[in-house]
């Protein structure tokens, strides 16, 4: 029997305990060993909970117990998750986590620590919730040179954008409703400003390059400025607006960005709606592959954590290879990356805007203004041209 501890008995942590219990037979078979939750660490007590007796408040009880071989870190946030994970790995205990902030910030260091101590630091649940994507990147796509990754990596924003599109509603209205229903956090900044998606694309980009893509280097824009009017244009252009995390080997360097994009109806990511996530991977031999599913939620995320627990159980005393070096990747300046843009201008600026941007398409569907699709240009060129239009209403990037 292998003893497991769970740090943090919140949504994901309680899900981990539930998955381990409900699928005990299947999990034991696959882990070739029985797994038992010996401790649950939390500040709170849980009177009446079936696992009440396993709750401890002092992490040392877990870290000092040589029987505990695998730890699920489902606390989230940087501290104390970082210190607890380091101490666990230093004492040879494997750590399985859903903590994208911590993985994005300290992944290479924690992986190195795991290797030095013949254990594992696994993070399947940190990107795409229940969708298998980290293990496919590490195990299945090993014959590929990954050229690009494009993902819908945040369920909250995808839910909001889907609702805005379907109901013609504005951002603030849908956010309020999502918060009332518990789909969006009371403090939704990490989601709606794109920070959560940024951590996730940083992790995927690091696995794509085998080096360290720092999330701080990734240009990030959220969805707070997207309006119901933008969706009217999107529909006319046979596109939808999605918050994308994008990473690409452009030949002359790596690009990474998080921003709302118009994506065409025929793109596979176009059909990814509501809280669903998807990761679209382009390999140089495979071509395109898409990983789709529930990117958040108690049981899907817990299932991914437990899949890591099984992997750790299969590899006790042995480190699973994960190529994520400490060497930092210098990303291309986002201003040197190229794409098409959609912009909205006031009616009186239309003639000027058409000329400045060499407009490929003009849409006049809302009174008093117009929409323009530009040719492919760099962000720098776009900004220079936009400076000549001080009254520009908005701009949205376009994915092709
Ligand atoms: N807040 C995240 C989301 C949770 O909405 O996708 C999963 O990481």
Short mmCIF file of C-alpha atoms and ligand atoms in Angstrom, two decimals:
data_model
loop_
_atom_site.label_atom_id
_atom_site.label_comp_id
_atom_site.label_asym_id
_atom_site.label_seq_id
_atom_site.Cartn_x
_atom_site.Cartn_y
_atom_site.Cartn_z
CA UNK A 1 0.00 0.00 0.00
CA UNK A 2 1.23 3.49 -0.89
CA UNK A 3 0.39 6.32 1.49
CA UNK A 4 -0.75 9.61 0.00
CA UNK A 5 -1.34 13.03 1.59
CA UNK A 6 -3.49 15.84 0.26
CA UNK A 7 -2.51 19.46 0.98
CA UNK A 8 -5.62 21.66 0.87
CA UNK A 9 -9.13 20.24 1.30
CA UNK A 10 -10.91 22.73 -0.94
CA UNK A 11 -12.67 22.05 -4.23
CA UNK A 12 -9.83 20.19 -5.96
CA UNK A 13 -8.39 18.56 -2.82
CA UNK A 14 -11.75 17.09 -1.79
CA UNK A 15 -12.18 15.98 -5.41
CA UNK A 16 -8.87 14.12 -5.25
CA UNK A 17 -10.02 12.21 -2.16
CA UNK A 18 -13.35 11.47 -3.89
CA UNK A 19 -11.73 10.20 -7.09
CA UNK A 20 -9.29 8.01 -5.16
CA UNK A 21 -12.21 6.49 -3.23
CA UNK A 22 -14.74 6.13 -6.05
CA UNK A 23 -12.33 4.62 -8.56
CA UNK A 24 -10.25 2.71 -6.00
CA UNK A 25 -10.39 -0.61 -7.85
CA UNK A 26 -9.38 0.80 -11.26
CA UNK A 27 -6.72 3.04 -9.72
CA UNK A 28 -5.15 0.23 -7.66
CA UNK A 29 -4.99 -1.94 -10.75
CA UNK A 30 -3.31 0.75 -12.81
CA UNK A 31 -0.97 1.85 -10.04
CA UNK A 32 -0.19 -1.84 -9.33
CA UNK A 33 -0.64 -0.96 -5.70
CA UNK A 34 -3.33 0.19 -3.33
CA UNK A 35 -3.32 3.93 -2.66
CA UNK A 36 -4.46 5.23 0.70
CA UNK A 37 -5.05 8.81 1.79
CA UNK A 38 -3.29 8.95 5.15
CA UNK A 39 -3.51 12.70 5.81
CA UNK A 40 -5.38 15.77 4.64
CA UNK A 41 -3.79 19.11 5.50
CA UNK A 42 -6.06 22.09 6.02
CA UNK A 43 -6.35 24.99 8.41
CA UNK A 44 -10.01 24.13 8.97
CA UNK A 45 -11.71 21.20 10.70
CA UNK A 46 -14.41 19.29 8.86
CA UNK A 47 -16.82 17.94 11.49
CA UNK A 48 -19.04 15.24 10.03
CA UNK A 49 -16.87 14.75 6.94
CA UNK A 50 -16.13 11.04 6.33
CA UNK A 51 -12.41 11.90 6.22
CA UNK A 52 -12.51 14.13 9.31
CA UNK A 53 -10.08 11.89 11.22
CA UNK A 54 -7.40 12.29 8.54
CA UNK A 55 -7.32 16.09 8.77
CA UNK A 56 -4.15 17.55 10.26
CA UNK A 57 -3.14 21.20 10.67
CA UNK A 58 0.62 20.80 10.85
CA UNK A 59 2.42 20.02 7.59
CA UNK A 60 5.34 18.51 9.54
CA UNK A 61 3.15 15.54 10.48
CA UNK A 62 3.09 14.72 6.77
CA UNK A 63 6.63 15.73 5.84
CA UNK A 64 8.12 13.80 8.78
CA UNK A 65 6.17 10.61 8.06
CA UNK A 66 8.40 8.28 6.01
CA UNK A 67 5.35 6.24 4.99
CA UNK A 68 3.96 9.10 2.88
CA UNK A 69 5.39 8.75 -0.60
CA UNK A 70 3.08 10.97 -2.68
CA UNK A 71 1.68 14.41 -1.93
CA UNK A 72 -1.13 16.14 -3.80
CA UNK A 73 -0.68 19.90 -3.59
CA UNK A 74 -4.11 21.35 -4.19
CA UNK A 75 -3.71 24.52 -2.14
CA UNK A 76 -3.12 26.92 -5.03
CA UNK A 77 -1.23 30.21 -4.78
CA UNK A 78 2.47 30.69 -4.15
CA UNK A 79 2.92 30.34 -0.41
CA UNK A 80 2.93 28.13 1.53
CA UNK A 81 2.49 25.79 -1.48
CA UNK A 82 6.01 26.59 -2.74
CA UNK A 83 7.77 25.92 0.58
CA UNK A 84 5.74 22.76 1.27
CA UNK A 85 6.43 21.40 -2.24
CA UNK A 86 10.16 22.08 -1.92
CA UNK A 87 10.37 20.39 1.46
CA UNK A 88 8.37 17.40 0.23
CA UNK A 89 10.62 16.93 -2.81
CA UNK A 90 13.77 17.38 -0.70
CA UNK A 91 12.61 14.50 1.45
CA UNK A 92 12.02 12.31 -1.63
CA UNK A 93 8.23 12.57 -1.67
CA UNK A 94 6.66 13.05 -5.09
CA UNK A 95 4.34 16.02 -5.55
CA UNK A 96 1.32 16.15 -7.89
CA UNK A 97 -0.19 19.56 -8.34
CA UNK A 98 -2.96 21.58 -9.96
CA UNK A 99 -1.18 24.83 -9.06
CA UNK A 100 -0.48 26.67 -12.32
CA UNK A 101 0.87 29.80 -10.60
CA UNK A 102 3.52 27.77 -8.83
CA UNK A 103 4.37 25.57 -11.83
CA UNK A 104 4.71 28.59 -14.14
CA UNK A 105 6.87 30.45 -11.61
CA UNK A 106 9.08 27.63 -10.28
CA UNK A 107 8.58 24.62 -12.59
CA UNK A 108 12.22 24.09 -13.63
CA UNK A 109 13.53 24.46 -10.08
CA UNK A 110 11.00 22.00 -8.65
CA UNK A 111 11.62 19.52 -11.46
CA UNK A 112 15.35 19.70 -10.77
CA UNK A 113 14.73 19.15 -7.08
CA UNK A 114 12.59 16.10 -7.86
CA UNK A 115 15.33 14.67 -10.07
CA UNK A 116 17.97 15.23 -7.40
CA UNK A 117 15.82 13.32 -4.93
CA UNK A 118 14.65 10.48 -7.21
CA UNK A 119 11.04 11.48 -7.06
CA UNK A 120 8.60 13.39 -9.27
CA UNK A 121 6.97 16.77 -9.64
CA UNK A 122 3.94 16.27 -11.91
CA UNK A 123 1.43 18.91 -12.97
CA UNK A 124 -1.11 17.46 -15.41
CA UNK A 125 -3.95 19.38 -13.75
CA UNK A 126 -2.23 22.75 -14.02
CA UNK A 127 -3.24 23.25 -17.67
CA UNK A 128 -6.60 22.36 -19.17
CA UNK A 129 -8.00 20.91 -15.90
CA UNK A 130 -9.09 17.36 -16.72
CA UNK A 131 -7.81 17.41 -20.32
CA UNK A 132 -4.70 15.27 -20.77
CA UNK A 133 -2.17 17.65 -22.32
CA UNK A 134 0.98 17.67 -20.17
CA UNK A 135 1.44 13.90 -20.41
CA UNK A 136 0.79 13.87 -24.20
CA UNK A 137 3.39 16.64 -24.56
CA UNK A 138 5.91 14.66 -22.47
CA UNK A 139 5.12 11.09 -23.57
CA UNK A 140 3.17 11.00 -26.81
CA UNK A 141 4.44 13.83 -28.97
CA UNK A 142 8.09 12.98 -28.42
CA UNK A 143 8.68 12.32 -32.14
CA UNK A 144 7.46 15.79 -33.02
CA UNK A 145 8.95 19.19 -33.32
CA UNK A 146 6.06 21.24 -32.00
CA UNK A 147 5.62 24.29 -34.20
CA UNK A 148 2.67 25.96 -32.53
CA UNK A 149 0.23 25.69 -29.65
CA UNK A 150 -3.02 27.63 -29.56
CA UNK A 151 -5.33 27.15 -26.62
CA UNK A 152 -8.58 28.19 -25.07
CA UNK A 153 -7.15 27.82 -21.60
CA UNK A 154 -9.58 29.58 -19.30
CA UNK A 155 -13.08 28.30 -18.68
CA UNK A 156 -14.44 31.43 -17.01
CA UNK A 157 -13.62 33.74 -19.91
CA UNK A 158 -14.77 31.21 -22.48
CA UNK A 159 -18.10 30.97 -20.65
CA UNK A 160 -18.42 34.76 -20.60
CA UNK A 161 -17.54 35.19 -24.28
CA UNK A 162 -19.90 32.37 -25.31
CA UNK A 163 -22.76 34.03 -23.42
CA UNK A 164 -21.96 37.42 -24.89
CA UNK A 165 -22.04 35.92 -28.36
CA UNK A 166 -25.28 33.97 -27.85
CA UNK A 167 -27.21 36.64 -25.98
CA UNK A 168 -25.81 39.83 -27.47
CA UNK A 169 -25.01 40.87 -23.91
CA UNK A 170 -22.21 43.08 -22.63
CA UNK A 171 -19.21 41.91 -20.64
CA UNK A 172 -20.16 43.44 -17.27
CA UNK A 173 -23.67 42.00 -17.44
CA UNK A 174 -22.49 38.45 -18.17
CA UNK A 175 -19.69 38.62 -15.61
CA UNK A 176 -22.19 39.59 -12.90
CA UNK A 177 -24.45 36.68 -13.82
CA UNK A 178 -21.49 34.27 -13.94
CA UNK A 179 -20.45 35.40 -10.45
CA UNK A 180 -23.98 34.95 -9.13
CA UNK A 181 -24.02 31.39 -10.47
CA UNK A 182 -20.58 30.67 -9.02
CA UNK A 183 -18.94 30.21 -12.43
CA UNK A 184 -16.70 33.22 -11.97
CA UNK A 185 -14.69 34.13 -8.87
CA UNK A 186 -15.74 37.11 -6.78
CA UNK A 187 -12.34 38.53 -7.68
CA UNK A 188 -12.27 37.58 -11.35
CA UNK A 189 -9.17 39.56 -12.29
CA UNK A 190 -6.84 36.58 -12.85
CA UNK A 191 -9.33 35.12 -15.31
CA UNK A 192 -10.73 38.14 -17.15
CA UNK A 193 -7.39 39.96 -17.42
CA UNK A 194 -5.80 36.85 -18.96
CA UNK A 195 -3.29 36.15 -16.15
CA UNK A 196 -4.53 32.58 -15.63
CA UNK A 197 -4.30 31.78 -19.37
CA UNK A 198 -0.85 33.40 -19.38
CA UNK A 199 0.45 30.98 -16.70
CA UNK A 200 -0.96 28.06 -18.66
CA UNK A 201 0.49 29.03 -22.05
CA UNK A 202 3.82 29.71 -20.29
CA UNK A 203 3.83 26.10 -19.03
CA UNK A 204 2.92 24.71 -22.47
CA UNK A 205 5.48 26.94 -24.20
CA UNK A 206 8.16 25.71 -21.82
CA UNK A 207 7.33 22.09 -22.63
CA UNK A 208 7.28 22.97 -26.34
CA UNK A 209 10.75 24.52 -26.22
CA UNK A 210 12.20 22.32 -23.46
CA UNK A 211 13.41 25.58 -21.89
CA UNK A 212 11.95 28.16 -19.56
CA UNK A 213 9.36 30.52 -20.98
CA UNK A 214 8.72 33.03 -18.20
CA UNK A 215 5.10 34.05 -17.85
CA UNK A 216 6.25 37.59 -17.06
CA UNK A 217 7.61 37.85 -20.63
CA UNK A 218 4.33 36.97 -22.31
CA UNK A 219 2.29 39.89 -23.63
CA UNK A 220 -1.18 39.49 -22.08
CA UNK A 221 -4.51 41.19 -22.71
CA UNK A 222 -7.82 40.15 -21.19
CA UNK A 223 -11.42 40.33 -22.36
CA UNK A 224 -12.74 43.28 -20.36
CA UNK A 225 -12.87 45.61 -23.36
CA UNK A 226 -14.81 43.22 -25.62
CA UNK A 227 -18.34 44.48 -26.27
CA UNK A 228 -21.62 43.25 -27.71
CA UNK A 229 -20.92 45.40 -30.80
CA UNK A 230 -17.62 43.59 -31.39
CA UNK A 231 -19.57 40.35 -31.61
CA UNK A 232 -21.86 41.85 -34.27
CA UNK A 233 -18.82 42.46 -36.46
CA UNK A 234 -17.39 39.05 -35.57
CA UNK A 235 -20.59 37.39 -36.75
CA UNK A 236 -20.56 39.37 -40.00
CA UNK A 237 -16.96 38.23 -40.57
CA UNK A 238 -17.96 34.59 -39.91
CA UNK A 239 -15.75 34.48 -36.84
CA UNK A 240 -16.10 34.28 -33.09
CA UNK A 241 -14.09 36.04 -30.39
CA UNK A 242 -12.11 33.79 -28.05
CA UNK A 243 -9.39 34.44 -25.49
CA UNK A 244 -6.41 32.56 -26.92
CA UNK A 245 -3.08 31.61 -25.47
CA UNK A 246 -0.74 31.30 -28.47
CA UNK A 247 2.79 30.09 -28.75
CA UNK A 248 4.70 29.62 -31.96
CA UNK A 249 8.12 28.75 -33.28
CA UNK A 250 8.30 31.46 -35.94
CA UNK A 251 11.64 30.29 -37.35
CA UNK A 252 13.38 33.50 -36.28
CA UNK A 253 12.36 33.09 -32.64
CA UNK A 254 9.53 32.08 -30.33
CA UNK A 255 6.35 34.08 -30.04
CA UNK A 256 3.86 33.88 -27.19
CA UNK A 257 0.80 35.97 -26.44
CA UNK A 258 -2.53 35.95 -24.63
CA UNK A 259 -5.30 38.10 -26.11
CA UNK A 260 -8.83 37.96 -27.49
CA UNK A 261 -8.79 36.92 -31.15
CA UNK A 262 -11.40 36.65 -33.86
CA UNK A 263 -11.23 33.06 -35.06
CA UNK A 264 -12.93 31.83 -38.23
CA UNK A 265 -15.94 29.51 -38.14
CA UNK A 266 -13.97 26.68 -39.75
CA UNK A 267 -11.19 26.71 -37.12
CA UNK A 268 -11.54 23.74 -34.72
CA UNK A 269 -11.27 26.09 -31.72
CA UNK A 270 -14.34 27.97 -32.92
CA UNK A 271 -16.57 25.17 -31.66
CA UNK A 272 -15.13 25.25 -28.13
CA UNK A 273 -17.81 26.93 -26.05
CA UNK A 274 -18.94 27.55 -22.46
CA UNK A 275 -16.51 26.40 -19.77
CA UNK A 276 -14.75 23.98 -22.10
CA UNK A 277 -11.06 24.32 -22.88
CA UNK A 278 -9.07 23.05 -25.84
CA UNK A 279 -5.43 22.93 -26.81
CA UNK A 280 -4.63 22.89 -30.51
CA UNK A 281 -1.12 21.58 -31.19
CA UNK A 282 0.72 21.65 -34.51
CA UNK A 283 3.58 19.20 -34.93
CA UNK A 284 5.89 19.09 -37.94
CA UNK A 285 5.14 15.40 -38.65
CA UNK A 286 1.71 14.95 -37.10
CA UNK A 287 0.14 18.13 -38.39
CA UNK A 288 -2.75 19.30 -36.23
CA UNK A 289 -4.11 17.65 -33.09
CA UNK A 290 -6.65 19.02 -30.63
CA UNK A 291 -7.17 18.13 -26.98
CA UNK A 292 -10.62 19.09 -25.77
CA UNK A 293 -12.56 18.80 -22.53
CA UNK A 294 -13.38 20.25 -19.14
CA UNK A 295 -10.69 22.74 -18.24
CA UNK A 296 -11.89 23.34 -14.70
CA UNK A 297 -14.17 21.90 -12.03
CA UNK A 298 -13.73 19.64 -9.03
CA UNK A 299 -13.76 16.12 -10.46
CA UNK A 300 -12.16 16.75 -13.88
CA UNK A 301 -9.24 18.59 -12.25
CA UNK A 302 -8.99 16.01 -9.46
CA UNK A 303 -8.95 13.22 -12.05
CA UNK A 304 -5.86 14.80 -13.64
CA UNK A 305 -4.15 15.10 -10.23
CA UNK A 306 -4.90 11.43 -9.50
CA UNK A 307 -3.54 10.39 -12.91
CA UNK A 308 -0.27 11.93 -11.74
CA UNK A 309 -0.53 10.05 -8.45
CA UNK A 310 -0.82 6.80 -10.43
CA UNK A 311 2.22 7.78 -12.51
CA UNK A 312 4.19 8.48 -9.31
CA UNK A 313 3.10 5.15 -7.84
CA UNK A 314 4.34 3.38 -10.97
CA UNK A 315 7.68 5.17 -10.74
CA UNK A 316 8.53 5.15 -7.03
CA UNK A 317 12.24 5.94 -6.60
CA UNK A 318 12.57 6.90 -10.27
CA UNK A 319 12.20 10.27 -11.95
CA UNK A 320 10.05 10.53 -15.07
CA UNK A 321 11.76 12.61 -17.73
CA UNK A 322 10.30 16.07 -18.24
CA UNK A 323 12.32 18.33 -20.50
CA UNK A 324 12.01 21.79 -18.99
CA UNK A 325 15.39 23.37 -18.56
CA UNK A 326 16.20 26.42 -16.43
CA UNK A 327 17.63 28.22 -19.46
CA UNK A 328 15.31 31.11 -20.26
CA UNK A 329 13.81 31.55 -23.71
CA UNK A 330 14.08 35.06 -25.04
CA UNK A 331 10.72 35.60 -26.71
CA UNK A 332 10.39 37.78 -29.78
CA UNK A 333 9.14 41.25 -28.94
CA UNK A 334 5.39 40.99 -29.49
CA UNK A 335 5.61 44.18 -31.54
CA UNK A 336 7.57 42.24 -34.16
CA UNK A 337 4.90 39.54 -34.51
CA UNK A 338 2.54 39.71 -37.49
CA UNK A 339 -1.17 39.15 -37.92
CA UNK A 340 -4.30 40.67 -39.38
CA UNK A 341 -6.27 43.13 -37.29
CA UNK A 342 -9.89 44.17 -37.10
CA UNK A 343 -10.56 47.74 -35.98
CA UNK A 344 -13.59 49.95 -35.44
CA UNK A 345 -13.49 53.63 -36.30
CA UNK A 346 -15.94 56.51 -36.22
CA UNK A 347 -17.74 57.14 -39.50
CA UNK A 348 -15.93 60.45 -40.02
CA UNK A 349 -12.56 58.65 -39.77
CA UNK A 350 -13.43 55.89 -42.21
CA UNK A 351 -11.86 57.32 -45.39
CA UNK A 352 -8.67 58.17 -43.54
CA UNK A 353 -8.58 54.73 -41.85
CA UNK A 354 -9.13 52.89 -45.14
CA UNK A 355 -6.12 54.64 -46.61
CA UNK A 356 -3.87 54.43 -43.55
CA UNK A 357 -4.48 50.70 -43.11
CA UNK A 358 -4.84 49.75 -46.75
CA UNK A 359 -8.14 48.14 -45.71
CA UNK A 360 -8.90 44.68 -47.09
CA UNK A 361 -12.52 44.73 -46.01
CA UNK A 362 -14.91 47.42 -44.74
CA UNK A 363 -18.09 46.71 -42.77
CA UNK A 364 -20.77 49.30 -42.16
CA UNK A 365 -23.29 47.54 -39.92
CA UNK A 366 -23.55 49.92 -36.96
CA UNK A 367 -24.69 53.51 -37.36
CA UNK A 368 -22.03 56.17 -36.95
CA UNK A 369 -19.06 53.84 -37.27
CA UNK A 370 -17.36 51.23 -39.45
CA UNK A 371 -15.23 48.12 -39.09
CA UNK A 372 -12.06 47.46 -41.06
CA UNK A 373 -9.99 44.33 -41.65
CA UNK A 374 -6.32 45.07 -42.27
CA UNK A 375 -3.76 43.08 -44.25
CA UNK A 376 -1.16 41.13 -42.25
CA UNK A 377 1.20 43.52 -40.51
CA UNK A 378 3.37 43.63 -37.39
CA UNK A 379 1.98 44.93 -34.12
CA UNK A 380 4.49 47.77 -34.39
CA UNK A 381 3.18 48.77 -37.82
CA UNK A 382 -0.36 48.57 -36.51
CA UNK A 383 0.45 50.83 -33.57
CA UNK A 384 2.18 53.37 -35.82
CA UNK A 385 -0.83 53.50 -38.12
CA UNK A 386 -3.32 53.57 -35.23
CA UNK A 387 -1.51 56.60 -33.81
CA UNK A 388 -2.81 58.47 -36.87
CA UNK A 389 -6.37 57.61 -35.78
CA UNK A 390 -6.67 58.94 -32.25
CA UNK A 391 -10.41 58.21 -32.21
CA UNK A 392 -10.15 54.49 -33.00
CA UNK A 393 -12.91 52.71 -31.06
CA UNK A 394 -11.26 49.32 -30.64
CA UNK A 395 -9.07 46.69 -32.27
CA UNK A 396 -9.12 42.92 -32.11
CA UNK A 397 -6.48 40.59 -33.47
CA UNK A 398 -7.40 37.94 -36.01
CA UNK A 399 -6.38 34.28 -36.05
CA UNK A 400 -6.34 32.53 -39.41
N1 LIG B 1 -10.22 29.90 -13.16
C1 LIG B 1 -9.78 28.84 -14.02
C2 LIG B 1 -10.68 28.82 -15.26
C3 LIG B 1 -9.84 27.52 -13.29
O1 LIG B 1 -11.70 29.52 -15.29
O2 LIG B 1 -10.34 28.16 -16.24
C4 LIG B 1 -9.05 26.42 -13.91
O3 LIG B 1 -7.68 26.68 -13.97
#
